Amino acid sequence: MDKLLGRGAAKSEPAAQPLPADDEGVLVNAYATVRDLPPLGFAHVLHNRRDLSDPELAPHLDGFTGYVMGRGDGQMTMTRYHLWRHIQRVRHQISFSVAADAFGEIAQWARDANAVFFLPDGSVRAPDGAVLIDGAGASDPAAALPYQPDAVARREHTLAALAGIEPRPPASMPPALGEAEVVLRPAAAVLRRALALTCVAVHAENLGAGDDDIRPRLREANPVGMASLTPEEAAFLEADAPDAQTVSKMGWRYEALNTLLWALGNPAGKLDSSDQIADAGTLARAVLELAEAPAADPQLRPVPEILDALDRTWRAHWIVRQAHQQGTQPDGLNPDIIMERHVALNWLTGFQQARGTEWDDIDTPS
């Protein structure tokens, strides 16, 4: 992880590289992370554009990631890590040509779009044209990826809030999502997911306690939840004797449920503590009420509050993983609680949406 955050192999500095231009100018492939792509307010020739609705974007981004990671010696550095995180968030890929002497005019557009450029010489460049990584794998130490101002401010606030916990998250970790980048899952989908998680967690709790089969009651009291199970969850509910590891994993889904109820503004969901296990009975009763009388128009908390929770949870997950490697336990952070919150918040904020990733396959890289 130290290497991943830039304390490993030093970056080599590339030689000055002129813009790769031909008779039509500079061919630019831009990779933008914002939700709403700003208009190209400069002279250009548009070749192609696509967004998350295009099924070809996901494999294209996978190939782009492979290209970035395969340059030079392939060692993970801070620049590669930041680029990798950027590519994970890309929502738009646009190709256009611009005159070489007008290349500087696109810098402000790139900052507004939160975009990086891929040029025909094999270089990936920042909005100002600085080389993030060239075809040989070298990076300009002065090159910096674009980040949304609110995301940067949120990172600083999180770092201050976690300042007393060791190991301390490095300031070189990228910010999480900015408000202009996020598309939350619809509130109705979040409610259905909460209903399904209740079925999973209650069944796991009953299995762990050796109680009578509760599945018939769940089908009667929470039919929407049972109909909203993922393939992995359905297999768990249908199994006659799931293994202990699976039962334990599904039992911890109460913490993911707690997170989604919090996101829905339900008073049963609380994120005040990161080491106090949520009260299973309180959560189950709250969801039973929702199942009996679901809100006609459920609402999510304001986006900034959800992004605050995401940024804090992501960095807290880094802490517990680093502490585990060191054989320590950080004060005030329960690893299982943090893990479930991270899964729920990544799903809620559309992590890896370009790949069509759904609940069962949500990743939590830190």
mmCIF file of N, CA, C and O in Angstrom, residues 45-115:
data_model
loop_
_atom_site.group_PDB
_atom_site.id
_atom_site.type_symbol
_atom_site.label_atom_id
_atom_site.label_comp_id
_atom_site.label_asym_id
_atom_site.label_seq_id
_atom_site.Cartn_x
_atom_site.Cartn_y
_atom_site.Cartn_z
ATOM 1 N N VAL A 45 -13.106 19.594 -33.965
ATOM 2 C CA VAL A 45 -13.804 18.664 -34.849
ATOM 3 C C VAL A 45 -14.161 17.437 -34.015
ATOM 4 O O VAL A 45 -13.271 16.740 -33.517
ATOM 5 N N LEU A 46 -15.452 17.216 -33.833
ATOM 6 C CA LEU A 46 -15.906 16.103 -33.010
ATOM 7 C C LEU A 46 -15.868 14.801 -33.807
ATOM 8 O O LEU A 46 -16.369 14.724 -34.920
ATOM 9 N N HIS A 47 -15.284 13.759 -33.198
ATOM 10 C CA HIS A 47 -15.213 12.444 -33.852
ATOM 11 C C HIS A 47 -16.172 11.434 -33.226
ATOM 12 O O HIS A 47 -16.811 10.657 -33.933
ATOM 13 N N ASN A 48 -16.257 11.442 -31.903
ATOM 14 C CA ASN A 48 -17.077 10.426 -31.247
ATOM 15 C C ASN A 48 -17.293 10.821 -29.794
ATOM 16 O O ASN A 48 -16.461 11.507 -29.197
ATOM 17 N N ARG A 49 -18.423 10.407 -29.252
ATOM 18 C CA ARG A 49 -18.658 10.584 -27.812
ATOM 19 C C ARG A 49 -19.571 9.476 -27.324
ATOM 20 O O ARG A 49 -20.436 8.985 -28.054
ATOM 21 N N ARG A 50 -19.361 9.053 -26.109
ATOM 22 C CA ARG A 50 -20.206 8.016 -25.526
ATOM 23 C C ARG A 50 -20.231 8.190 -24.017
ATOM 24 O O ARG A 50 -19.322 8.791 -23.421
ATOM 25 N N ASP A 51 -21.257 7.634 -23.408
ATOM 26 C CA ASP A 51 -21.406 7.712 -21.961
ATOM 27 C C ASP A 51 -21.756 6.327 -21.423
ATOM 28 O O ASP A 51 -21.600 5.316 -22.119
ATOM 29 N N LEU A 52 -22.234 6.280 -20.181
ATOM 30 C CA LEU A 52 -22.473 4.983 -19.553
ATOM 31 C C LEU A 52 -23.576 4.183 -20.226
ATOM 32 O O LEU A 52 -23.685 2.976 -19.990
ATOM 33 N N SER A 53 -24.385 4.839 -21.055
ATOM 34 C CA SER A 53 -25.431 4.097 -21.751
ATOM 35 C C SER A 53 -24.881 3.239 -22.889
ATOM 36 O O SER A 53 -25.574 2.372 -23.404
ATOM 37 N N ASP A 54 -23.633 3.483 -23.281
ATOM 38 C CA ASP A 54 -23.003 2.736 -24.367
ATOM 39 C C ASP A 54 -22.337 1.489 -23.798
ATOM 40 O O ASP A 54 -21.405 1.590 -22.989
ATOM 41 N N PRO A 55 -22.756 0.286 -24.195
ATOM 42 C CA PRO A 55 -22.166 -0.934 -23.629
ATOM 43 C C PRO A 55 -20.691 -1.111 -23.963
ATOM 44 O O PRO A 55 -20.011 -1.939 -23.334
ATOM 45 N N GLU A 56 -20.190 -0.361 -24.946
ATOM 46 C CA GLU A 56 -18.775 -0.477 -25.306
ATOM 47 C C GLU A 56 -17.869 0.337 -24.388
ATOM 48 O O GLU A 56 -16.650 0.168 -24.428
ATOM 49 N N LEU A 57 -18.452 1.224 -23.570
ATOM 50 C CA LEU A 57 -17.594 2.070 -22.739
ATOM 51 C C LEU A 57 -16.867 1.259 -21.670
ATOM 52 O O LEU A 57 -15.674 1.459 -21.434
ATOM 53 N N ALA A 58 -17.563 0.337 -21.012
ATOM 54 C CA ALA A 58 -16.941 -0.434 -19.937
ATOM 55 C C ALA A 58 -15.719 -1.216 -20.417
ATOM 56 O O ALA A 58 -14.640 -1.098 -19.816
ATOM 57 N N PRO A 59 -15.802 -2.023 -21.492
ATOM 58 C CA PRO A 59 -14.587 -2.720 -21.941
ATOM 59 C C PRO A 59 -13.505 -1.757 -22.423
ATOM 60 O O PRO A 59 -12.318 -2.050 -22.286
ATOM 61 N N HIS A 60 -13.916 -0.620 -22.974
ATOM 62 C CA HIS A 60 -12.924 0.372 -23.385
ATOM 63 C C HIS A 60 -12.160 0.892 -22.171
ATOM 64 O O HIS A 60 -10.921 1.020 -22.211
ATOM 65 N N LEU A 61 -12.873 1.174 -21.089
ATOM 66 C CA LEU A 61 -12.213 1.676 -19.878
ATOM 67 C C LEU A 61 -11.327 0.603 -19.254
ATOM 68 O O LEU A 61 -10.260 0.908 -18.708
ATOM 69 N N ASP A 62 -11.765 -0.652 -19.333
ATOM 70 C CA ASP A 62 -10.907 -1.742 -18.845
ATOM 71 C C ASP A 62 -9.594 -1.777 -19.631
ATOM 72 O O ASP A 62 -8.512 -1.966 -19.062
ATOM 73 N N GLY A 63 -9.701 -1.588 -20.954
ATOM 74 C CA GLY A 63 -8.495 -1.562 -21.769
ATOM 75 C C GLY A 63 -7.614 -0.375 -21.452
ATOM 76 O O GLY A 63 -6.377 -0.487 -21.436
ATOM 77 N N PHE A 64 -8.223 0.758 -21.180
ATOM 78 C CA PHE A 64 -7.464 1.956 -20.826
ATOM 79 C C PHE A 64 -6.740 1.747 -19.500
ATOM 80 O O PHE A 64 -5.570 2.126 -19.340
ATOM 81 N N THR A 65 -7.424 1.132 -18.543
ATOM 82 C CA THR A 65 -6.779 0.820 -17.266
ATOM 83 C C THR A 65 -5.570 -0.090 -17.491
ATOM 84 O O THR A 65 -4.494 0.132 -16.926
ATOM 85 N N GLY A 66 -5.741 -1.120 -18.312
ATOM 86 C CA GLY A 66 -4.629 -2.021 -18.603
ATOM 87 C C GLY A 66 -3.470 -1.302 -19.252
ATOM 88 O O GLY A 66 -2.301 -1.598 -18.954
ATOM 89 N N TYR A 67 -3.779 -0.359 -20.122
ATOM 90 C CA TYR A 67 -2.714 0.421 -20.765
ATOM 91 C C TYR A 67 -1.927 1.209 -19.728
ATOM 92 O O TYR A 67 -0.684 1.176 -19.709
ATOM 93 N N VAL A 68 -2.636 1.920 -18.856
ATOM 94 C CA VAL A 68 -1.972 2.740 -17.838
ATOM 95 C C VAL A 68 -1.115 1.871 -16.922
ATOM 96 O O VAL A 68 0.042 2.196 -16.625
ATOM 97 N N MET A 69 -1.666 0.750 -16.480
ATOM 98 C CA MET A 69 -0.941 -0.106 -15.538
ATOM 99 C C MET A 69 0.203 -0.860 -16.203
ATOM 100 O O MET A 69 1.125 -1.324 -15.528
ATOM 101 N N GLY A 70 0.185 -0.963 -17.520
ATOM 102 C CA GLY A 70 1.220 -1.730 -18.210
ATOM 103 C C GLY A 70 2.382 -0.917 -18.721
ATOM 104 O O GLY A 70 3.306 -1.476 -19.310
ATOM 105 N N ARG A 71 2.365 0.386 -18.499
ATOM 106 C CA ARG A 71 3.492 1.209 -18.992
ATOM 107 C C ARG A 71 4.729 1.003 -18.126
ATOM 108 O O ARG A 71 4.635 0.794 -16.912
ATOM 109 N N GLY A 72 5.880 1.090 -18.758
ATOM 110 C CA GLY A 72 7.150 1.008 -18.038
ATOM 111 C C GLY A 72 7.288 -0.286 -17.264
ATOM 112 O O GLY A 72 7.007 -1.371 -17.773
ATOM 113 N N ASP A 73 7.698 -0.163 -15.994
ATOM 114 C CA ASP A 73 7.916 -1.354 -15.177
ATOM 115 C C ASP A 73 6.619 -1.863 -14.541
ATOM 116 O O ASP A 73 6.614 -2.889 -13.870
ATOM 117 N N GLY A 74 5.518 -1.130 -14.736
ATOM 118 C CA GLY A 74 4.238 -1.589 -14.224
ATOM 119 C C GLY A 74 4.068 -1.467 -12.725
ATOM 120 O O GLY A 74 3.056 -1.902 -12.175
ATOM 121 N N GLN A 75 5.044 -0.857 -12.031
ATOM 122 C CA GLN A 75 4.942 -0.700 -10.583
ATOM 123 C C GLN A 75 3.864 0.329 -10.240
ATOM 124 O O GLN A 75 3.712 1.338 -10.922
ATOM 125 N N MET A 76 3.108 0.060 -9.175
ATOM 126 C CA MET A 76 2.079 0.993 -8.746
ATOM 127 C C MET A 76 2.731 2.200 -8.081
ATOM 128 O O MET A 76 3.519 2.064 -7.136
ATOM 129 N N THR A 77 2.434 3.367 -8.588
ATOM 130 C CA THR A 77 2.910 4.620 -8.006
ATOM 131 C C THR A 77 1.696 5.474 -7.679
ATOM 132 O O THR A 77 0.561 5.134 -8.021
ATOM 133 N N MET A 78 1.930 6.596 -7.037
ATOM 134 C CA MET A 78 0.827 7.467 -6.688
ATOM 135 C C MET A 78 0.082 7.942 -7.933
ATOM 136 O O MET A 78 -1.152 7.971 -7.966
ATOM 137 N N THR A 79 0.830 8.291 -8.994
ATOM 138 C CA THR A 79 0.181 8.764 -10.214
ATOM 139 C C THR A 79 -0.676 7.673 -10.835
ATOM 140 O O THR A 79 -1.820 7.907 -11.250
ATOM 141 N N ARG A 80 -0.156 6.453 -10.920
ATOM 142 C CA ARG A 80 -0.939 5.347 -11.481
ATOM 143 C C ARG A 80 -2.196 5.099 -10.642
ATOM 144 O O ARG A 80 -3.274 4.842 -11.177
ATOM 145 N N TYR A 81 -2.032 5.162 -9.326
ATOM 146 C CA TYR A 81 -3.172 4.928 -8.446
ATOM 147 C C TYR A 81 -4.251 5.979 -8.671
ATOM 148 O O TYR A 81 -5.439 5.659 -8.802
ATOM 149 N N HIS A 82 -3.852 7.243 -8.747
ATOM 150 C CA HIS A 82 -4.821 8.309 -8.980
ATOM 151 C C HIS A 82 -5.488 8.154 -10.344
ATOM 152 O O HIS A 82 -6.704 8.379 -10.479
ATOM 153 N N LEU A 83 -4.718 7.768 -11.349
ATOM 154 C CA LEU A 83 -5.290 7.543 -12.677
ATOM 155 C C LEU A 83 -6.289 6.386 -12.657
ATOM 156 O O LEU A 83 -7.363 6.449 -13.271
ATOM 157 N N TRP A 84 -5.929 5.322 -11.972
ATOM 158 C CA TRP A 84 -6.817 4.169 -11.853
ATOM 159 C C TRP A 84 -8.137 4.582 -11.220
ATOM 160 O O TRP A 84 -9.218 4.238 -11.719
ATOM 161 N N ARG A 85 -8.076 5.350 -10.130
ATOM 162 C CA ARG A 85 -9.292 5.812 -9.479
ATOM 163 C C ARG A 85 -10.098 6.720 -10.407
ATOM 164 O O ARG A 85 -11.331 6.679 -10.415
ATOM 165 N N HIS A 86 -9.397 7.541 -11.193
ATOM 166 C CA HIS A 86 -10.088 8.425 -12.132
ATOM 167 C C HIS A 86 -10.850 7.598 -13.173
ATOM 168 O O HIS A 86 -12.026 7.857 -13.447
ATOM 169 N N ILE A 87 -10.184 6.611 -13.741
ATOM 170 C CA ILE A 87 -10.815 5.792 -14.783
ATOM 171 C C ILE A 87 -12.033 5.067 -14.223
ATOM 172 O O ILE A 87 -13.043 4.892 -14.929
ATOM 173 N N GLN A 88 -11.988 4.647 -12.969
ATOM 174 C CA GLN A 88 -13.133 3.987 -12.356
ATOM 175 C C GLN A 88 -14.360 4.896 -12.321
ATOM 176 O O GLN A 88 -15.493 4.413 -12.313
ATOM 177 N N ARG A 89 -14.130 6.208 -12.314
ATOM 178 C CA ARG A 89 -15.243 7.152 -12.175
ATOM 179 C C ARG A 89 -15.682 7.760 -13.506
ATOM 180 O O ARG A 89 -16.597 8.582 -13.541
ATOM 181 N N VAL A 90 -15.033 7.395 -14.603
ATOM 182 C CA VAL A 90 -15.340 8.019 -15.897
ATOM 183 C C VAL A 90 -16.793 7.750 -16.295
ATOM 184 O O VAL A 90 -17.265 6.616 -16.260
ATOM 185 N N ARG A 91 -17.482 8.813 -16.704
ATOM 186 C CA ARG A 91 -18.854 8.719 -17.170
ATOM 187 C C ARG A 91 -18.992 9.079 -18.648
ATOM 188 O O ARG A 91 -20.007 8.780 -19.266
ATOM 189 N N HIS A 92 -17.979 9.764 -19.207
ATOM 190 C CA HIS A 92 -18.026 10.199 -20.604
ATOM 191 C C HIS A 92 -16.654 10.032 -21.236
ATOM 192 O O HIS A 92 -15.634 10.359 -20.613
ATOM 193 N N GLN A 93 -16.642 9.523 -22.468
ATOM 194 C CA GLN A 93 -15.424 9.490 -23.273
ATOM 195 C C GLN A 93 -15.743 10.201 -24.579
ATOM 196 O O GLN A 93 -16.731 9.897 -25.246
ATOM 197 N N ILE A 94 -14.921 11.194 -24.919
ATOM 198 C CA ILE A 94 -15.195 12.015 -26.088
ATOM 199 C C ILE A 94 -13.910 12.208 -26.881
ATOM 200 O O ILE A 94 -12.840 12.433 -26.312
ATOM 201 N N SER A 95 -14.022 12.069 -28.197
ATOM 202 C CA SER A 95 -12.866 12.181 -29.090
ATOM 203 C C SER A 95 -13.077 13.375 -30.018
ATOM 204 O O SER A 95 -14.131 13.505 -30.644
ATOM 205 N N PHE A 96 -12.054 14.231 -30.109
ATOM 206 C CA PHE A 96 -12.138 15.394 -30.986
ATOM 207 C C PHE A 96 -10.733 15.838 -31.380
ATOM 208 O O PHE A 96 -9.740 15.439 -30.751
ATOM 209 N N SER A 97 -10.656 16.644 -32.419
ATOM 210 C CA SER A 97 -9.389 17.238 -32.845
ATOM 211 C C SER A 97 -9.428 18.730 -32.588
ATOM 212 O O SER A 97 -10.479 19.371 -32.725
ATOM 213 N N VAL A 98 -8.291 19.276 -32.210
ATOM 214 C CA VAL A 98 -8.165 20.704 -31.950
ATOM 215 C C VAL A 98 -6.830 21.164 -32.498
ATOM 216 O O VAL A 98 -5.847 20.403 -32.512
ATOM 217 N N ALA A 99 -6.771 22.377 -32.991
ATOM 218 C CA ALA A 99 -5.523 22.905 -33.535
ATOM 219 C C ALA A 99 -4.449 22.911 -32.460
ATOM 220 O O ALA A 99 -4.710 23.217 -31.289
ATOM 221 N N ALA A 100 -3.231 22.570 -32.852
ATOM 222 C CA ALA A 100 -2.146 22.473 -31.883
ATOM 223 C C ALA A 100 -1.925 23.779 -31.139
ATOM 224 O O ALA A 100 -1.672 23.790 -29.932
ATOM 225 N N ASP A 101 -2.027 24.916 -31.862
ATOM 226 C CA ASP A 101 -1.780 26.195 -31.195
ATOM 227 C C ASP A 101 -2.956 26.653 -30.343
ATOM 228 O O ASP A 101 -2.883 27.678 -29.669
ATOM 229 N N ALA A 102 -4.049 25.879 -30.361
ATOM 230 C CA ALA A 102 -5.216 26.217 -29.543
ATOM 231 C C ALA A 102 -5.447 25.186 -28.433
ATOM 232 O O ALA A 102 -6.470 25.235 -27.745
ATOM 233 N N PHE A 103 -4.499 24.269 -28.258
ATOM 234 C CA PHE A 103 -4.677 23.211 -27.276
ATOM 235 C C PHE A 103 -4.915 23.783 -25.881
ATOM 236 O O PHE A 103 -5.716 23.250 -25.104
ATOM 237 N N GLY A 104 -4.252 24.873 -25.560
ATOM 238 C CA GLY A 104 -4.404 25.453 -24.235
ATOM 239 C C GLY A 104 -5.813 25.915 -23.926
ATOM 240 O O GLY A 104 -6.180 26.060 -22.750
ATOM 241 N N GLU A 105 -6.612 26.146 -24.948
ATOM 242 C CA GLU A 105 -7.969 26.628 -24.731
ATOM 243 C C GLU A 105 -8.875 25.574 -24.104
ATOM 244 O O GLU A 105 -9.947 25.908 -23.580
ATOM 245 N N ILE A 106 -8.477 24.322 -24.181
ATOM 246 C CA ILE A 106 -9.361 23.277 -23.646
ATOM 247 C C ILE A 106 -9.096 22.987 -22.169
ATOM 248 O O ILE A 106 -9.795 22.180 -21.560
ATOM 249 N N ALA A 107 -8.124 23.656 -21.572
ATOM 250 C CA ALA A 107 -7.774 23.371 -20.174
ATOM 251 C C ALA A 107 -8.950 23.649 -19.230
ATOM 252 O O ALA A 107 -9.248 22.842 -18.349
ATOM 253 N N GLN A 108 -9.622 24.793 -19.408
ATOM 254 C CA GLN A 108 -10.731 25.110 -18.501
ATOM 255 C C GLN A 108 -11.878 24.129 -18.700
ATOM 256 O O GLN A 108 -12.524 23.702 -17.739
ATOM 257 N N TRP A 109 -12.135 23.753 -19.965
ATOM 258 C CA TRP A 109 -13.178 22.755 -20.202
ATOM 259 C C TRP A 109 -12.847 21.455 -19.471
ATOM 260 O O TRP A 109 -13.719 20.836 -18.853
ATOM 261 N N ALA A 110 -11.583 21.038 -19.544
ATOM 262 C CA ALA A 110 -11.179 19.785 -18.908
ATOM 263 C C ALA A 110 -11.331 19.858 -17.392
ATOM 264 O O ALA A 110 -11.722 18.878 -16.750
ATOM 265 N N ARG A 111 -11.035 21.022 -16.815
ATOM 266 C CA ARG A 111 -11.220 21.162 -15.370
ATOM 267 C C ARG A 111 -12.712 21.083 -15.019
ATOM 268 O O ARG A 111 -13.095 20.443 -14.038
ATOM 269 N N ASP A 112 -13.548 21.734 -15.829
ATOM 270 C CA ASP A 112 -14.993 21.682 -15.572
ATOM 271 C C ASP A 112 -15.538 20.264 -15.754
ATOM 272 O O ASP A 112 -16.453 19.852 -15.038
ATOM 273 N N ALA A 113 -14.983 19.547 -16.720
ATOM 274 C CA ALA A 113 -15.432 18.182 -16.997
ATOM 275 C C ALA A 113 -14.745 17.149 -16.108
ATOM 276 O O ALA A 113 -15.118 15.978 -16.129
ATOM 277 N N ASN A 114 -13.767 17.584 -15.339
ATOM 278 C CA ASN A 114 -12.939 16.685 -14.549
ATOM 279 C C ASN A 114 -12.380 15.574 -15.448
ATOM 280 O O ASN A 114 -12.582 14.383 -15.237
ATOM 281 N N ALA A 115 -11.657 16.019 -16.481
ATOM 282 C CA ALA A 115 -11.210 15.103 -17.529
ATOM 283 C C ALA A 115 -9.702 15.037 -17.627
ATOM 284 O O ALA A 115 -8.987 16.008 -17.313
#
